[in-house]
mmCIF file of C-alpha atoms (C1' of nucleotides) in Angstrom:
data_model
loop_
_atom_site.group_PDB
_atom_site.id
_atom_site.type_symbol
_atom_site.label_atom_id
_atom_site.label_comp_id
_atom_site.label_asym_id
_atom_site.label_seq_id
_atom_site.Cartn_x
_atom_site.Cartn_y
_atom_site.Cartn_z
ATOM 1 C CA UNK A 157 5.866 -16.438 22.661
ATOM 2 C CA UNK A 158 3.057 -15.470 24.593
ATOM 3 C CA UNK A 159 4.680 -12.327 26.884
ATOM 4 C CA UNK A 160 7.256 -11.122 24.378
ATOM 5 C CA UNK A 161 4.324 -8.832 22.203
ATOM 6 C CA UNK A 162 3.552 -5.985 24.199
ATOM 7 C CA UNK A 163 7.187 -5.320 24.846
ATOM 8 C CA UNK A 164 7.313 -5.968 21.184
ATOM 9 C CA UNK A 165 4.875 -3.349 20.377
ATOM 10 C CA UNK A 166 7.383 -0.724 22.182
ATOM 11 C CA UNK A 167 10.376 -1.480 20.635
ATOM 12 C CA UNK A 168 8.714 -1.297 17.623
ATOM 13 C CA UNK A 169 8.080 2.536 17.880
ATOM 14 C CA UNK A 170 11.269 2.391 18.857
ATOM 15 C CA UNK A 171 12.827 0.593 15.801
ATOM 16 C CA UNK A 172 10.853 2.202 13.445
ATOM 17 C CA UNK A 173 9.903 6.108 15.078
ATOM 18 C CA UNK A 174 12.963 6.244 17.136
ATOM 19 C CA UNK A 175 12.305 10.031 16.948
ATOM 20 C CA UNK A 176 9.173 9.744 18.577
ATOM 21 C CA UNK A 177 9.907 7.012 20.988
ATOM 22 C CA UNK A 178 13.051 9.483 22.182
ATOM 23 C CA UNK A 179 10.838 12.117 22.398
ATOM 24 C CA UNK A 180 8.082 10.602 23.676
ATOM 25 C CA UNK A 181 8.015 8.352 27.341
ATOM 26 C CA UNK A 182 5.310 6.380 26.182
ATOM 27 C CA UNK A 183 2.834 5.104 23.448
ATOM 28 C CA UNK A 184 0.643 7.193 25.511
ATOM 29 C CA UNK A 185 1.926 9.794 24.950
ATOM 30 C CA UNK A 186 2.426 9.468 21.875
ATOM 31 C CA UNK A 187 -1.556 8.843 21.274
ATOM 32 C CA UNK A 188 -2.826 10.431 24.395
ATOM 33 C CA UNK A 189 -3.636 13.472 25.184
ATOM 34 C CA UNK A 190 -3.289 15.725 21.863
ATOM 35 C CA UNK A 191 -5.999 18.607 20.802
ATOM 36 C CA UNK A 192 -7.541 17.634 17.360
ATOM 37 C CA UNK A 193 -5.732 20.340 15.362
ATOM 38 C CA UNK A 194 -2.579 18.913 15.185
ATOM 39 C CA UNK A 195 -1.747 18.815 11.706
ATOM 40 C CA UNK A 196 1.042 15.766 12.417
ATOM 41 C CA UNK A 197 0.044 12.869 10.492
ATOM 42 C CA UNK A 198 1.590 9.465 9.975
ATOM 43 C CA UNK A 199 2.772 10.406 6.942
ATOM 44 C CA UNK A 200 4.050 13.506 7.982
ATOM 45 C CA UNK A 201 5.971 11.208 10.630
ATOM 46 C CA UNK A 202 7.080 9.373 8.314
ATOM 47 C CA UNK A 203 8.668 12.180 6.239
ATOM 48 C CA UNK A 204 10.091 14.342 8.906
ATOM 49 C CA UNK A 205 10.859 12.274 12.089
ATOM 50 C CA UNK A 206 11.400 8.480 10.188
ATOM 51 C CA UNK A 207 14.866 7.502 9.804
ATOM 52 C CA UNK A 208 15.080 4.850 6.301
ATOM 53 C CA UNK A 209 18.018 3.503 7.833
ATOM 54 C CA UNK A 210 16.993 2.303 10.991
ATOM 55 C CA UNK A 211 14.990 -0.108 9.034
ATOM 56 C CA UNK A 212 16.781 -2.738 7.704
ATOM 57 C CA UNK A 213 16.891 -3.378 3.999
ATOM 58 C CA UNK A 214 13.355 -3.289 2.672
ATOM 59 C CA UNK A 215 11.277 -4.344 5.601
ATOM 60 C CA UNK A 216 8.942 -4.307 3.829
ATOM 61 C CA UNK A 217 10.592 -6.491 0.646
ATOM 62 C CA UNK A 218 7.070 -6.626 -0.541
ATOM 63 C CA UNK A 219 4.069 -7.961 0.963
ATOM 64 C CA UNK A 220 4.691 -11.280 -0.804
ATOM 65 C CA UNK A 221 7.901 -11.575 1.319
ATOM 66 C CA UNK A 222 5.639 -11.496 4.362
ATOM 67 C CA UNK A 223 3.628 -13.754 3.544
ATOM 68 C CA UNK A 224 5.984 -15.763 3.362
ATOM 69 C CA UNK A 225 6.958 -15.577 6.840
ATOM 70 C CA UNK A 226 6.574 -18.569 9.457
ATOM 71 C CA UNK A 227 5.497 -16.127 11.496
ATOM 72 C CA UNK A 228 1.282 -17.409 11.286
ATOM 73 C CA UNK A 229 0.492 -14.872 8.722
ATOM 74 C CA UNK A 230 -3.261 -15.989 9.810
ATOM 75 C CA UNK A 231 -3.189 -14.561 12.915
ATOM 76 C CA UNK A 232 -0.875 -11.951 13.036
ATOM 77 C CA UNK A 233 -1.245 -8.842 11.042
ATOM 78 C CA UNK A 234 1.423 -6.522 10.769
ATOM 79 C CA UNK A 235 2.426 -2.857 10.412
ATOM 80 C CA UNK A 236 5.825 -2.078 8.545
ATOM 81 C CA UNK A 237 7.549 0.487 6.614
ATOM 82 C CA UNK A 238 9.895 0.267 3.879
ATOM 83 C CA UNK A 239 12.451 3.062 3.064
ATOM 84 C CA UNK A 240 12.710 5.539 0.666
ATOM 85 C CA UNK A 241 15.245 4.379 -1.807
ATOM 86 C CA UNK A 242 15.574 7.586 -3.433
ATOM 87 C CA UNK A 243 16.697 6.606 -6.576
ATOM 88 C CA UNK A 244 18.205 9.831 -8.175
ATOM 89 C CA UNK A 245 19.790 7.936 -11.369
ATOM 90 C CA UNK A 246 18.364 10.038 -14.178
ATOM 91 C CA UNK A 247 18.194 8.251 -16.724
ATOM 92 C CA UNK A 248 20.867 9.683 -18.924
ATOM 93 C CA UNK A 249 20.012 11.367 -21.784
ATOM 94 C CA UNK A 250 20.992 9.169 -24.582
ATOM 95 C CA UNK A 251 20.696 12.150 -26.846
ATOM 96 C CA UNK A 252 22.643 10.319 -29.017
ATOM 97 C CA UNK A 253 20.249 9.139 -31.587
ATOM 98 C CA UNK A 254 22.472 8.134 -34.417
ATOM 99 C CA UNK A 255 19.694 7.488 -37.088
ATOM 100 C CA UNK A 256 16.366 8.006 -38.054
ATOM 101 C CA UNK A 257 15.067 5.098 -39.272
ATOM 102 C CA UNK A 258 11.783 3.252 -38.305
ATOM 103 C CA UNK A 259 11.033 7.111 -37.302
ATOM 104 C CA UNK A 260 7.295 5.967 -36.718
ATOM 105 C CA UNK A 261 8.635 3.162 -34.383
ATOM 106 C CA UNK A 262 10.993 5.201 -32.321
ATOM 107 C CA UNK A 263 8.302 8.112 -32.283
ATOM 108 C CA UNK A 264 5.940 5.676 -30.426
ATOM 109 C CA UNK A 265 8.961 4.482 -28.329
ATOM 110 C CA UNK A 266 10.146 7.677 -27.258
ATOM 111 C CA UNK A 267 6.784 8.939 -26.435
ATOM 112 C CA UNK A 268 6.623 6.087 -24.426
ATOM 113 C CA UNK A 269 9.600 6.039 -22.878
ATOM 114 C CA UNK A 270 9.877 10.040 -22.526
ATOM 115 C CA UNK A 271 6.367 9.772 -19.982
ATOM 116 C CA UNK A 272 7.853 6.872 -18.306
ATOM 117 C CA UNK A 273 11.383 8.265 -17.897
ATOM 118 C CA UNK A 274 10.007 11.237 -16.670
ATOM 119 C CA UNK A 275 8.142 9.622 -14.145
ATOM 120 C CA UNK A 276 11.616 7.773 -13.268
ATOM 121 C CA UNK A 277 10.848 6.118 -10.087
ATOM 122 C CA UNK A 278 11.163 7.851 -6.801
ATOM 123 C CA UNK A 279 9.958 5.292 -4.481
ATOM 124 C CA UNK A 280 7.760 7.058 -1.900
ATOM 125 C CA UNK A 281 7.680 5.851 2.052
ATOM 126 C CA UNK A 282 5.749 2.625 1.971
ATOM 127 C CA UNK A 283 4.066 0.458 4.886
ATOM 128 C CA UNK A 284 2.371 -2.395 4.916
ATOM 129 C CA UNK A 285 0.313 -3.896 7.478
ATOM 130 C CA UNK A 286 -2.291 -6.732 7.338
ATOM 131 C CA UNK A 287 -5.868 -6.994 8.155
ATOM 132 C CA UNK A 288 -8.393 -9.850 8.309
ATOM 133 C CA UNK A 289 -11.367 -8.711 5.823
ATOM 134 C CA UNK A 290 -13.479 -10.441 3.355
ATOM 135 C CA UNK A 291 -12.914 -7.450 0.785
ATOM 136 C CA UNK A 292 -10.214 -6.620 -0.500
ATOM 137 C CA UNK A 293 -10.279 -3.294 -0.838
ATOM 138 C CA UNK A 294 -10.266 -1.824 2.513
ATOM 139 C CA UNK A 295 -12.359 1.663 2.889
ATOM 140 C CA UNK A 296 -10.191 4.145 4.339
ATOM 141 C CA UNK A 297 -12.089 7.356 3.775
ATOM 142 C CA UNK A 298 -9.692 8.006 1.196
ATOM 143 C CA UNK A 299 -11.092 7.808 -2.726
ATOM 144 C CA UNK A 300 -8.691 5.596 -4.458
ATOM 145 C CA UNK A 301 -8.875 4.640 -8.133
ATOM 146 C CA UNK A 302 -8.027 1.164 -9.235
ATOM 147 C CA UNK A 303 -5.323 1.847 -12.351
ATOM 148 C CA UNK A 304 -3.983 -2.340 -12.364
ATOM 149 C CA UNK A 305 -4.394 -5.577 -11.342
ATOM 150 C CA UNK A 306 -1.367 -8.175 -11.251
ATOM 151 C CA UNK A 307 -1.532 -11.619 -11.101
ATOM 152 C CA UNK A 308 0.679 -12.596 -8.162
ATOM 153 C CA UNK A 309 3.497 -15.311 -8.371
ATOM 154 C CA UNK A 310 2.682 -18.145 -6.182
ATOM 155 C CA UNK A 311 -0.539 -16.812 -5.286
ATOM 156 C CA UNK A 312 -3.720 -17.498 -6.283
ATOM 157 C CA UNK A 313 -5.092 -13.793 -5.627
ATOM 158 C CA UNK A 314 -4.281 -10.951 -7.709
ATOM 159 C CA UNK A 315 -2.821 -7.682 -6.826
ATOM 160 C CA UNK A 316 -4.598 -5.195 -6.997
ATOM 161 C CA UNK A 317 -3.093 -1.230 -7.563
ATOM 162 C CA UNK A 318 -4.817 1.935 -6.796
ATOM 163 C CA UNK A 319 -4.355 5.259 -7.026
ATOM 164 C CA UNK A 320 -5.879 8.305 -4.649
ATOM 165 C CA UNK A 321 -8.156 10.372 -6.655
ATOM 166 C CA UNK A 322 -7.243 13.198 -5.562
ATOM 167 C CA UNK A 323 -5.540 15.617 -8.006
ATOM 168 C CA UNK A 324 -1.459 16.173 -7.266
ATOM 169 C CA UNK A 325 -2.116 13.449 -4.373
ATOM 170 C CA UNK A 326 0.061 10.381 -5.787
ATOM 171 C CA UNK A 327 -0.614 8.145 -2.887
ATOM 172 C CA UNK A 328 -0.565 4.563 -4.103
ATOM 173 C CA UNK A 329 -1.470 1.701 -2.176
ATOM 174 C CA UNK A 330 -1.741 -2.154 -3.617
ATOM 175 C CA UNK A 331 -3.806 -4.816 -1.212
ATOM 176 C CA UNK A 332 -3.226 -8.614 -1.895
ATOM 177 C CA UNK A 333 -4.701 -11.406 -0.292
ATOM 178 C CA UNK A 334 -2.206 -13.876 1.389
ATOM 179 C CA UNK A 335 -2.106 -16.680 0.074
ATOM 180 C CA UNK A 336 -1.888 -18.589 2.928
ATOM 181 C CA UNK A 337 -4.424 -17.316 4.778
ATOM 182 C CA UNK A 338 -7.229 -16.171 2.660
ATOM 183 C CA UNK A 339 -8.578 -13.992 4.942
ATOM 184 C CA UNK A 340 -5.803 -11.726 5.353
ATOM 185 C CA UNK A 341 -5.130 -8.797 3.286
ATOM 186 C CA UNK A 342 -2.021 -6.845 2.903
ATOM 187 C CA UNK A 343 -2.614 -3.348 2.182
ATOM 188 C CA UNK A 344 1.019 -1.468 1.554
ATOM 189 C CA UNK A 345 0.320 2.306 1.249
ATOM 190 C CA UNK A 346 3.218 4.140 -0.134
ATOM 191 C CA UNK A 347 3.322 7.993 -0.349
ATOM 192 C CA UNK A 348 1.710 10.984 1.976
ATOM 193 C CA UNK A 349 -1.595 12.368 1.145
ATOM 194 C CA UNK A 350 -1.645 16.213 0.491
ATOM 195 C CA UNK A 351 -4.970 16.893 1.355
ATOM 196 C CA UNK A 352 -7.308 15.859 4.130
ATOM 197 C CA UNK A 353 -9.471 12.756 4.265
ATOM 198 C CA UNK A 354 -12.433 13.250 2.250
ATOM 199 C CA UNK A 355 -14.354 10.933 4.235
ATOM 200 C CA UNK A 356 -12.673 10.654 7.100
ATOM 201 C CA UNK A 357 -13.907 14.467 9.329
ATOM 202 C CA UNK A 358 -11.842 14.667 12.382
ATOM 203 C CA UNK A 359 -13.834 14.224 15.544
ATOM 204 C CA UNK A 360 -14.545 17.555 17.219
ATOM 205 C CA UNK A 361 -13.717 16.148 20.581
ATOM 206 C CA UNK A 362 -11.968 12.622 20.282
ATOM 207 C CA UNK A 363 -11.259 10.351 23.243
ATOM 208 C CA UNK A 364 -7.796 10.986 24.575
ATOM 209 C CA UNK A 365 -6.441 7.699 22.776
ATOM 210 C CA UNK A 366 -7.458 9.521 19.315
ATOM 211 C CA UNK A 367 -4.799 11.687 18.330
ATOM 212 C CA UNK A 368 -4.187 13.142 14.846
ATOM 213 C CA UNK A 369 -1.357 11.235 14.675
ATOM 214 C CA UNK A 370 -3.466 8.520 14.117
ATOM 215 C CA UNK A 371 -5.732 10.072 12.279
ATOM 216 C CA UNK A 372 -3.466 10.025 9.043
ATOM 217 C CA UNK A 373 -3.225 6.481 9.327
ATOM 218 C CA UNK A 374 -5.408 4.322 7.232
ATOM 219 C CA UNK A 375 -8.029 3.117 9.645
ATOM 220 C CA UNK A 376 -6.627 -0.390 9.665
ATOM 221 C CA UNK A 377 -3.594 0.674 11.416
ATOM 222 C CA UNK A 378 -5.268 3.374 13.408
ATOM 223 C CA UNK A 379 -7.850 0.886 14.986
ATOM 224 C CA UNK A 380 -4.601 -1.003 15.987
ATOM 225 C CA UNK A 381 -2.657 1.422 17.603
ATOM 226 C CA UNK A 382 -6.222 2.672 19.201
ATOM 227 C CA UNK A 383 -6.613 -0.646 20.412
ATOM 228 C CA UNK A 384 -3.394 -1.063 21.706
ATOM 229 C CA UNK A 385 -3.808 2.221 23.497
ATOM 230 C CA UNK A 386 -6.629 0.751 24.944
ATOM 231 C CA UNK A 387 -4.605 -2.265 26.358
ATOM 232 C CA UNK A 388 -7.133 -4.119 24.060
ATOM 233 C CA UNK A 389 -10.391 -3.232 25.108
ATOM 234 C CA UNK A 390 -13.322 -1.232 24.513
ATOM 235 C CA UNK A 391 -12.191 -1.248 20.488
ATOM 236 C CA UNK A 392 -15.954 -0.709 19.747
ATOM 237 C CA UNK A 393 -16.675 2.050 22.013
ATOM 238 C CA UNK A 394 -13.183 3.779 21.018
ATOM 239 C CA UNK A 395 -14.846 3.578 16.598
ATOM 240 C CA UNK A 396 -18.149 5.157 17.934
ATOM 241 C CA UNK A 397 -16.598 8.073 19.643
ATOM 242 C CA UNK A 398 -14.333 8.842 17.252
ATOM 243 C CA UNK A 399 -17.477 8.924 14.624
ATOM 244 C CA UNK A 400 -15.700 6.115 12.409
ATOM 245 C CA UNK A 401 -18.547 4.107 12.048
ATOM 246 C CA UNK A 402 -20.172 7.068 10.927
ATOM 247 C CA UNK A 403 -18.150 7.893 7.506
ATOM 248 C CA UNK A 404 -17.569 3.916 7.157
ATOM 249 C CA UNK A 405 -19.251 3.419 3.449
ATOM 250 C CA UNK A 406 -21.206 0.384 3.177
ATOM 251 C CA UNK A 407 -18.404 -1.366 1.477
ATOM 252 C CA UNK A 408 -16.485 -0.729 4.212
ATOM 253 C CA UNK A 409 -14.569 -4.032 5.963
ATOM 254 C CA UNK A 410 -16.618 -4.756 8.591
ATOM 255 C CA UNK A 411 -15.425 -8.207 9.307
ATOM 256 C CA UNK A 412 -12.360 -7.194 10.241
ATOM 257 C CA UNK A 413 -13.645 -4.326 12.456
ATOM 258 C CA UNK A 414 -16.262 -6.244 13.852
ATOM 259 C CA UNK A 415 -13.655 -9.272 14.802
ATOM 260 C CA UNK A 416 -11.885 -6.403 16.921
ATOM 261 C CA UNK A 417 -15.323 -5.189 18.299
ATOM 262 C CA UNK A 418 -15.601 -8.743 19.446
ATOM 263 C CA UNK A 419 -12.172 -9.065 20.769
ATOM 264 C CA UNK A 420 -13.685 -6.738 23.352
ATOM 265 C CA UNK A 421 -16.392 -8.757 24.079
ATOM 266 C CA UNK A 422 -14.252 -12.032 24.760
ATOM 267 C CA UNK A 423 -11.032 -10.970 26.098
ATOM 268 C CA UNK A 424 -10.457 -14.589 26.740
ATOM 269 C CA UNK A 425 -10.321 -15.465 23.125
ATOM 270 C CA UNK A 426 -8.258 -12.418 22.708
ATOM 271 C CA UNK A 427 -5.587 -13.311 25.194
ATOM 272 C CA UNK A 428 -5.337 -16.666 23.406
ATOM 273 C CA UNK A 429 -5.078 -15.167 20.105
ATOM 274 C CA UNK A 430 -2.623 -12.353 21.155
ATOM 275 C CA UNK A 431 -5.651 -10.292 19.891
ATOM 276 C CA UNK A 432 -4.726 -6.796 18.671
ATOM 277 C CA UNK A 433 -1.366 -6.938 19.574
ATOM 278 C CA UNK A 434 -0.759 -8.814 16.860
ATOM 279 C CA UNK A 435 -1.445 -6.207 14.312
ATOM 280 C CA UNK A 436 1.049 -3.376 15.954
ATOM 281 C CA UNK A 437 3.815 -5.744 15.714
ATOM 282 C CA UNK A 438 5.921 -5.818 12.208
ATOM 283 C CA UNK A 439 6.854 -9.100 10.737
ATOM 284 C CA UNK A 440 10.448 -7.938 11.270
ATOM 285 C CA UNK A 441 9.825 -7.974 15.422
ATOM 286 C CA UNK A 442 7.600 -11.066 15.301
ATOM 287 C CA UNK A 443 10.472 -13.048 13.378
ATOM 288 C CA UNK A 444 13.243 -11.795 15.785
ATOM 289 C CA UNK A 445 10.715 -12.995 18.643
ATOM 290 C CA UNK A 446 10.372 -16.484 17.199
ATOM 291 C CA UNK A 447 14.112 -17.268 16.704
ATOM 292 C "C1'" DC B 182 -21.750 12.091 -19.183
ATOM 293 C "C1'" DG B 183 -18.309 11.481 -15.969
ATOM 294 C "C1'" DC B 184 -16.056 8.403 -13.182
ATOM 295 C "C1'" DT B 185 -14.335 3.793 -12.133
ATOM 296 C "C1'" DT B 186 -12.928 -0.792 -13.312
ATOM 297 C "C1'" DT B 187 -10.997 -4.130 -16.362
ATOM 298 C "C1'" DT B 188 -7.358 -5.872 -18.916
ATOM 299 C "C1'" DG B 189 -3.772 -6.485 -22.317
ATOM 300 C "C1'" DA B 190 0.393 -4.329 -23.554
ATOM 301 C "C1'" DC B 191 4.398 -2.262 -22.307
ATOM 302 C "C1'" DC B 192 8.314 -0.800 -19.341
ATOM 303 C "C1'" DT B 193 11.700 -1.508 -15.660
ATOM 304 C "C1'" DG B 194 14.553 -3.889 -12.515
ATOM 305 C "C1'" DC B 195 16.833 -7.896 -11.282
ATOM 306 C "C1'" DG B 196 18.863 -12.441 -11.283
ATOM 307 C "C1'" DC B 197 21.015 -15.864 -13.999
ATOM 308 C "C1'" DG C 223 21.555 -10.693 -23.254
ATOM 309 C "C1'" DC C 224 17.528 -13.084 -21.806
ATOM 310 C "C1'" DG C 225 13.668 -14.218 -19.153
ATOM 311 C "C1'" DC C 226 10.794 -13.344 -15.358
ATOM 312 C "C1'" DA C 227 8.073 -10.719 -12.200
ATOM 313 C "C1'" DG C 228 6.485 -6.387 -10.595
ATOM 314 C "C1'" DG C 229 4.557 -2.063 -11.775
ATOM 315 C "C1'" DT C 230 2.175 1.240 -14.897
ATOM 316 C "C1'" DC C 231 -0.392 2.882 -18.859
ATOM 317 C "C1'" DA C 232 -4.386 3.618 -21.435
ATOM 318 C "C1'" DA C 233 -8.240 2.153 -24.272
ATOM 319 C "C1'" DA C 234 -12.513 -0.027 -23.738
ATOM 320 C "C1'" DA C 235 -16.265 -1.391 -21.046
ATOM 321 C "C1'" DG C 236 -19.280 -0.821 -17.182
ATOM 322 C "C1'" DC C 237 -21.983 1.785 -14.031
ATOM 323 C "C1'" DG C 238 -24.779 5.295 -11.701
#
DNA sequence: CGCTTTTGACCTGCGC
DNA sequence: GCGCAGGTCAAAAGCG
């Protein structure tokens, strides 16, 4: 399976954008040559020009599914999306409280259940991709608040939930470790930010293969597509123009950046490894490749 | 003091 | 209906 990827990496905009990839002749295009005030994002993509059906049922099932995959969770990350189910089921009024009794006890209850009912689940756009790091939490100049932590069925790493802080944002991402390959962690945003990066300023004059499009992306997956852009190379170079390294917090993951910085370095390793490539290309694609 | 993290409890959805 | 697992809430603790 050594050719298969890059064509891979096309179909995959064309599985999961076929909007774009119609209107669009190329990932270059697609990244190349657009002015910085595009206001475009990935999440905007994903809410105007992404099609839930063409993905099949629940690509992304849950991170957990992925890991699952044969497909060497160690060495390939992935980007994927998972539909909007749009569940609409209100739930219906049972008005029809009969009695009274235990009033403190149903008080409580229906307190309860009145927030979470009216919060009734309207699953927001969700992708996941993976990402080699030795912290979990990957910085992605967004300001996220941690609001849970899950232990993880057959996994020895917790799940961890955050929130954006960002007042009437309700982006939500969760990032997992895989348990098969420590070193991988699956971040699965889900939602579209309604404000601009707080940490993330938008270069003045990016390279050409830094487009806003990108720019809404959480830095994981934008590095990726960059890199792809780049056929692979100069990953380092493409971070310093685009000033990433300069809003990266200290916490930021630098071991995962830094193994892409290196890819540059040692293309030889990279062409053994499938290098970047790996990380455009949904577990969806790489199991269709491997049977 | 304000913000974030931790963590146990609770709710929901789903399969059996 | 029951049990399980995922997801969320919210009080308490921690931190700068």
């Amino acid at each position: 399976m050594e050719g298969p990827f890059i064509s891979s990496s096309s179909s995959f905009l064309d599985q999961y954008y076929p909007t774009i990839s119609n209107s669009c002749s190329s990932l270059t295009e697609i990244l190349g040559d657009q002015n910085c005030n595009s206001s475009l994002g990935f999440m905007d993509l994903l809410n105007t020009q992404y099609e839930p059906h063409v993905l099949g049922p629940s690509v992304e099932r849950d991170s957990s599914e992925g890991l699952n995959t044969p497909a060497t969770p160690n060495t390939y990350s992935s980007i994927s999306s998972e539909s909007n189910d749009n569940i609409h089921e209100q739930t219906n009024t049972k008005e029809e409280e009969d009695e009274e009794d235990d009033e403190e006890n149903q008080k409580t209850k229906k307190t309860l259940k009145a927030k979470k009912t009216s919060k009734k689940r309207q699953r927001e756009p969700r992708f996941a991709f993976m990402t080699k790091s030795e912290v979990d939490h990957l910085e992605d100049g967004y300001r996220w608040r941690k609001y849970g932590q899950k232990a993880v069925k057959n996994s020895p790493f917790p799940r961890s939930y955050y929130r954006c802080t960002s007042q009437s944002c309700n982006v939500k991402k969760r990032v997992e470790r895989n348990s098969n390959d420590p070193i991988t962690v699956v971040t699965t945003y889900e939602g579209q930010h309604t404000h601009p990066s707080p940490h993330l300023p938008r270069p003045v004059c990016p390279p050409p293969a830094y487009s806003s499009s990108a720019a809404n992306l959480p830095p994981p997956a934008q590095l990726a597509i960059l890199a792809h852009h780049q056929n692979f190379n100069n990953y380092s170079v493409l971070l310093n123009s685009c000033g990433y390294n300069g809003s990266m917090n200290d916490n930021m993951a630098q071991p995962n950046y830094s193994r892409f910085s290196n890819a540059s370095s040692s293309s030889s390793a990279l062409l053994s490894d499938h290098g970047l490539l790996q990380d455009v290309v949904p577990w969806s694609i790489i199991k269709n490749e491997e049977q």
